[in-house]
Amino acid sequence: MLVTPRVVLRELRRSDAASLWRVSRSPEVARDSWPGPPTVDAFEAFISRAWRGRAEGKYACFASVSSNQPEPTGLFELRSLQPSFFRAELGLLVDAPMWENGVFEDAMRLVCGFAFRTVGARRVEIRVSVAHARCNAALERLGVQKEAVLRAAFPQGGQFEDQYLWSLVSGLDPLAAP
Amino acid sequence: MSLIDLGPLGLGSHADWRQGLPFMATARLMLREVRRSDARALLRLTQSPDIARHTWPPPPDLEAFERFIEWARSKRADGGHACFAVVPRGQTELAGLFDLRSLEPGFVRAELSFFLDPSLWGTGVFIDAARMVCEFAFTAVGIHRIEARCEVDNDRGNRALEKLGASNEGRLRASFVREGAAVDQYLWSLVNGVD
């Protein structure tokens, strides 16, 4: 469990399925996310897969609980893109309450500390739709580096939108201190 | 001869390729699904210093390569992977590999990795094979976007991707390791209907 006064990151629990499924279905979140599990039962199955992936050493998924919220309002997943987690992709599911009062920034610091200091990742990549102004601005404030514009990389409304590829590199970026 | 032999399954159906990858051919080469019997040739090729300096550490021995091949075929059956062996015309042994890996469920976005026997570099085999694999990806699988990464100092690899029509989208810091040192890569992409 990773904790600041504003937010707790902890492993997913089966009982998180309903609240996180609701988060994933909210129009504001769904607009910027790949389609999530379609039902609460499917979300429970996703949580079971996440536990297996963690046990196999190739996946880590945290529920994010803001201090003023009774249930998780976000999810941060680290997916290994190479054996031994040299390169990882960070996926985000962030509901409106998390964007307030520095909660997202706290959660990012926690999950990046886990990725670089506990898991030993050397490089973490994040893909965000160019239209997701709030998330892109938050990453920039945190010192995450924008490396590429990915053409037509994200399906949205029957078309494909560009994404930014952001990265953190161990030893180079403040959030990636080894 | 047409650029692509559609094979018994054809490329028209998005589901058929999960039952087995099609055989494809040009005057210079054949592409077919990787087989367990390719393990020895793959082991030999990946131990070549010219290939090893540009690739992530491969399976370390014959048995590990056989397991990789079985894994690749099972992932193909699941709809998330396509691994082609390159066999030059007139030969029977694999001389290269093109590997398409899904980056999301649904195979909308894929990562392409590849290597070729150095004796085939500059012969046109890469372009032939890459074009067929991309056509397969866009037409049969329904992939929308293919990504490939290449170290910034790999001039031959970057030129080949440029010649293929890929777009250089950015420079990825410290995204590859060679002899213990971090190396930057370029990110290249091909987008269906755009490139």
CSV table of C-alpha atoms in Angstrom, one decimal, chain A:
chain,number,residue,atom,x,y,z
A,1,MET,CA,0.0,0.0,0.0
A,2,LEU,CA,1.3,3.4,-1.0
A,3,VAL,CA,0.1,6.4,0.9
A,4,THR,CA,0.1,10.2,1.0
A,5,PRO,CA,-2.2,12.4,3.0
A,6,ARG,CA,-4.3,12.8,-0.1
A,7,VAL,CA,-4.4,9.4,-1.7
A,8,VAL,CA,-3.9,5.7,-1.1
A,9,LEU,CA,-2.8,3.3,-3.9
A,10,ARG,CA,-3.4,-0.3,-3.1
A,11,GLU,CA,-3.8,-3.6,-4.9
A,12,LEU,CA,-7.2,-4.2,-6.6
A,13,ARG,CA,-9.8,-6.1,-4.6
A,14,ARG,CA,-12.7,-8.0,-6.0
A,15,SER,CA,-15.0,-5.7,-4.2
A,16,ASP,CA,-13.6,-2.7,-6.3
A,17,ALA,CA,-15.2,-4.1,-9.4
A,18,ALA,CA,-18.5,-2.3,-9.2
A,19,SER,CA,-17.0,1.2,-8.4
A,20,LEU,CA,-14.2,0.9,-11.0
A,21,TRP,CA,-16.6,-0.3,-13.6
A,22,ARG,CA,-18.8,2.8,-13.0
A,23,VAL,CA,-15.7,4.9,-13.3
A,24,SER,CA,-14.8,3.3,-16.6
A,25,ARG,CA,-18.3,3.8,-18.0
A,26,SER,CA,-18.5,7.5,-17.1
A,27,PRO,CA,-18.5,9.5,-20.4
A,28,GLU,CA,-15.6,11.7,-19.3
A,29,VAL,CA,-13.4,8.7,-18.5
A,30,ALA,CA,-14.5,6.5,-21.4
A,31,ARG,CA,-13.7,9.2,-23.9
A,32,ASP,CA,-10.0,8.9,-23.2
A,33,SER,CA,-9.7,5.2,-22.4
A,34,TRP,CA,-9.7,1.9,-24.3
A,35,PRO,CA,-13.0,0.1,-23.9
A,36,GLY,CA,-13.0,-1.5,-20.5
A,37,PRO,CA,-14.7,-4.7,-19.3
A,38,PRO,CA,-18.3,-4.4,-20.3
A,39,THR,CA,-19.9,-5.6,-17.1
A,40,VAL,CA,-19.2,-5.8,-13.4
A,41,ASP,CA,-18.6,-9.5,-13.7
A,42,ALA,CA,-16.1,-8.9,-16.5
A,43,PHE,CA,-14.4,-6.3,-14.3
A,44,GLU,CA,-14.1,-9.0,-11.6
A,45,ALA,CA,-12.5,-11.3,-14.2
A,46,PHE,CA,-10.1,-8.5,-15.1
A,47,ILE,CA,-9.1,-8.1,-11.4
A,48,SER,CA,-8.4,-11.8,-11.2
A,49,ARG,CA,-6.2,-11.5,-14.3
A,50,ALA,CA,-4.4,-8.6,-12.8
A,51,TRP,CA,-3.6,-10.6,-9.7
A,52,ARG,CA,-2.2,-13.4,-11.9
A,53,GLY,CA,-0.2,-11.0,-13.9
A,54,ARG,CA,1.3,-9.5,-10.8
A,55,ALA,CA,2.2,-13.0,-9.5
A,56,GLU,CA,3.9,-13.7,-12.8
A,57,GLY,CA,5.9,-10.5,-12.4
A,58,LYS,CA,4.7,-8.8,-15.5
A,59,TYR,CA,1.8,-6.6,-14.4
A,60,ALA,CA,0.9,-4.4,-11.5
A,61,CYS,CA,-2.4,-2.6,-11.0
A,62,PHE,CA,-3.3,-0.2,-8.2
A,63,ALA,CA,-6.7,1.1,-7.2
A,64,SER,CA,-6.5,4.8,-6.2
A,65,VAL,CA,-8.6,5.9,-3.3
A,66,SER,CA,-8.7,9.7,-2.6
A,67,SER,CA,-8.7,10.5,1.1
A,68,ASN,CA,-12.2,12.1,0.9
A,69,GLN,CA,-13.7,9.3,-1.1
A,70,PRO,CA,-15.1,6.0,0.2
A,71,GLU,CA,-14.3,4.0,-3.0
A,72,PRO,CA,-11.6,3.9,-5.6
A,73,THR,CA,-11.9,6.7,-8.2
A,74,GLY,CA,-8.9,5.7,-10.3
A,75,LEU,CA,-6.7,2.9,-11.5
A,76,PHE,CA,-3.0,2.9,-12.4
A,77,GLU,CA,-1.6,-0.1,-14.3
A,78,LEU,CA,2.0,-0.9,-15.1
A,79,ARG,CA,2.4,-3.4,-17.9
A,80,SER,CA,5.8,-4.9,-18.7
A,81,LEU,CA,6.8,-4.4,-22.3
A,82,GLN,CA,10.0,-6.4,-22.0
A,83,PRO,CA,11.0,-9.3,-19.8
A,84,SER,CA,12.1,-8.0,-16.4
A,85,PHE,CA,10.1,-4.8,-16.7
A,86,PHE,CA,13.0,-2.9,-18.4
A,87,ARG,CA,10.3,-0.9,-20.3
A,88,ALA,CA,6.8,-0.5,-18.9
A,89,GLU,CA,3.6,1.1,-20.1
A,90,LEU,CA,1.6,3.0,-17.5
A,91,GLY,CA,-2.2,3.0,-18.1
A,92,LEU,CA,-4.5,5.4,-16.3
A,93,LEU,CA,-8.2,5.4,-15.5
A,94,VAL,CA,-8.9,8.6,-13.7
A,95,ASP,CA,-12.3,9.9,-12.6
A,96,ALA,CA,-13.1,13.6,-11.9
A,97,PRO,CA,-12.3,13.7,-8.2
A,98,MET,CA,-8.7,12.6,-8.8
A,99,TRP,CA,-8.0,15.7,-10.9
A,100,GLU,CA,-8.6,18.0,-7.9
A,101,ASN,CA,-6.3,19.2,-5.1
A,102,GLY,CA,-3.2,17.4,-6.4
A,103,VAL,CA,-4.5,13.9,-6.0
A,104,PHE,CA,-3.4,12.8,-9.5
A,105,GLU,CA,0.1,14.2,-9.0
A,106,ASP,CA,0.4,12.4,-5.7
A,107,ALA,CA,-0.7,9.1,-7.2
A,108,MET,CA,1.7,9.6,-10.1
A,109,ARG,CA,4.6,10.1,-7.7
A,110,LEU,CA,3.6,7.0,-5.8
A,111,VAL,CA,3.2,4.7,-8.8
A,112,CYS,CA,6.4,6.0,-10.4
A,113,GLY,CA,8.3,5.5,-7.2
A,114,PHE,CA,7.0,1.9,-7.2
A,115,ALA,CA,7.9,1.4,-10.8
A,116,PHE,CA,11.5,2.7,-10.7
A,117,ARG,CA,12.5,1.8,-7.1
A,118,THR,CA,10.6,-1.4,-6.3
A,119,VAL,CA,10.1,-3.0,-9.7
A,120,GLY,CA,13.3,-1.7,-11.2
A,121,ALA,CA,11.8,-0.4,-14.4
A,122,ARG,CA,14.3,1.7,-16.5
A,123,ARG,CA,11.7,3.4,-18.7
A,124,VAL,CA,8.0,4.1,-18.3
A,125,GLU,CA,5.8,5.1,-21.3
A,126,ILE,CA,2.4,6.8,-21.1
A,127,ARG,CA,0.1,7.3,-24.1
A,128,VAL,CA,-2.5,10.1,-23.9
A,129,SER,CA,-4.9,11.4,-26.5
A,130,VAL,CA,-3.8,14.9,-27.7
A,131,ALA,CA,-7.3,16.1,-26.9
A,132,HIS,CA,-6.9,15.2,-23.2
A,133,ALA,CA,-5.7,18.6,-22.2
A,134,ARG,CA,-5.9,18.1,-18.4
A,135,CYS,CA,-3.9,14.9,-18.4
A,136,ASN,CA,-1.3,16.3,-20.8
A,137,ALA,CA,-0.9,19.4,-18.7
A,138,ALA,CA,-0.5,17.4,-15.5
A,139,LEU,CA,2.2,15.2,-17.0
A,140,GLU,CA,4.1,18.2,-18.2
A,141,ARG,CA,3.9,19.8,-14.8
A,142,LEU,CA,5.3,16.6,-13.3
A,143,GLY,CA,8.3,16.7,-15.6
A,144,VAL,CA,7.3,13.8,-17.8
A,145,GLN,CA,8.9,14.1,-21.2
A,146,LYS,CA,6.8,14.3,-24.4
A,147,GLU,CA,8.7,12.3,-27.0
A,148,ALA,CA,6.4,11.7,-30.0
A,149,VAL,CA,3.1,12.3,-31.6
A,150,LEU,CA,1.5,9.0,-32.5
A,151,ARG,CA,-0.6,9.4,-35.6
A,152,ALA,CA,-4.1,7.9,-35.5
A,153,ALA,CA,-3.3,5.8,-32.5
A,154,PHE,CA,-6.5,5.9,-30.5
A,155,PRO,CA,-10.0,5.1,-31.6
A,156,GLN,CA,-12.6,7.7,-30.7
A,157,GLY,CA,-16.1,8.1,-32.1
A,158,GLY,CA,-15.5,6.0,-35.2
A,159,GLN,CA,-12.3,7.8,-36.0
A,160,PHE,CA,-8.7,7.7,-34.9
A,161,GLU,CA,-7.1,10.4,-32.8
A,162,ASP,CA,-3.4,11.2,-32.4
A,163,GLN,CA,-1.8,10.5,-29.0
A,164,TYR,CA,1.3,11.9,-27.3
A,165,LEU,CA,3.9,9.5,-26.1
A,166,TRP,CA,5.3,10.6,-22.8
A,167,SER,CA,8.1,8.9,-21.0
A,168,LEU,CA,10.1,8.8,-17.8
A,169,VAL,CA,13.6,7.4,-17.8
A,170,SER,CA,15.4,6.1,-14.7
A,171,GLY,CA,18.2,8.5,-13.6
A,172,LEU,CA,17.2,11.2,-16.1
A,173,ASP,CA,13.8,12.5,-14.9
A,174,PRO,CA,12.8,13.7,-11.4
A,175,LEU,CA,9.9,11.3,-11.1
A,176,ALA,CA,12.2,8.4,-12.1
A,177,ALA,CA,14.8,8.5,-9.4
A,178,PRO,CA,16.2,4.9,-9.0
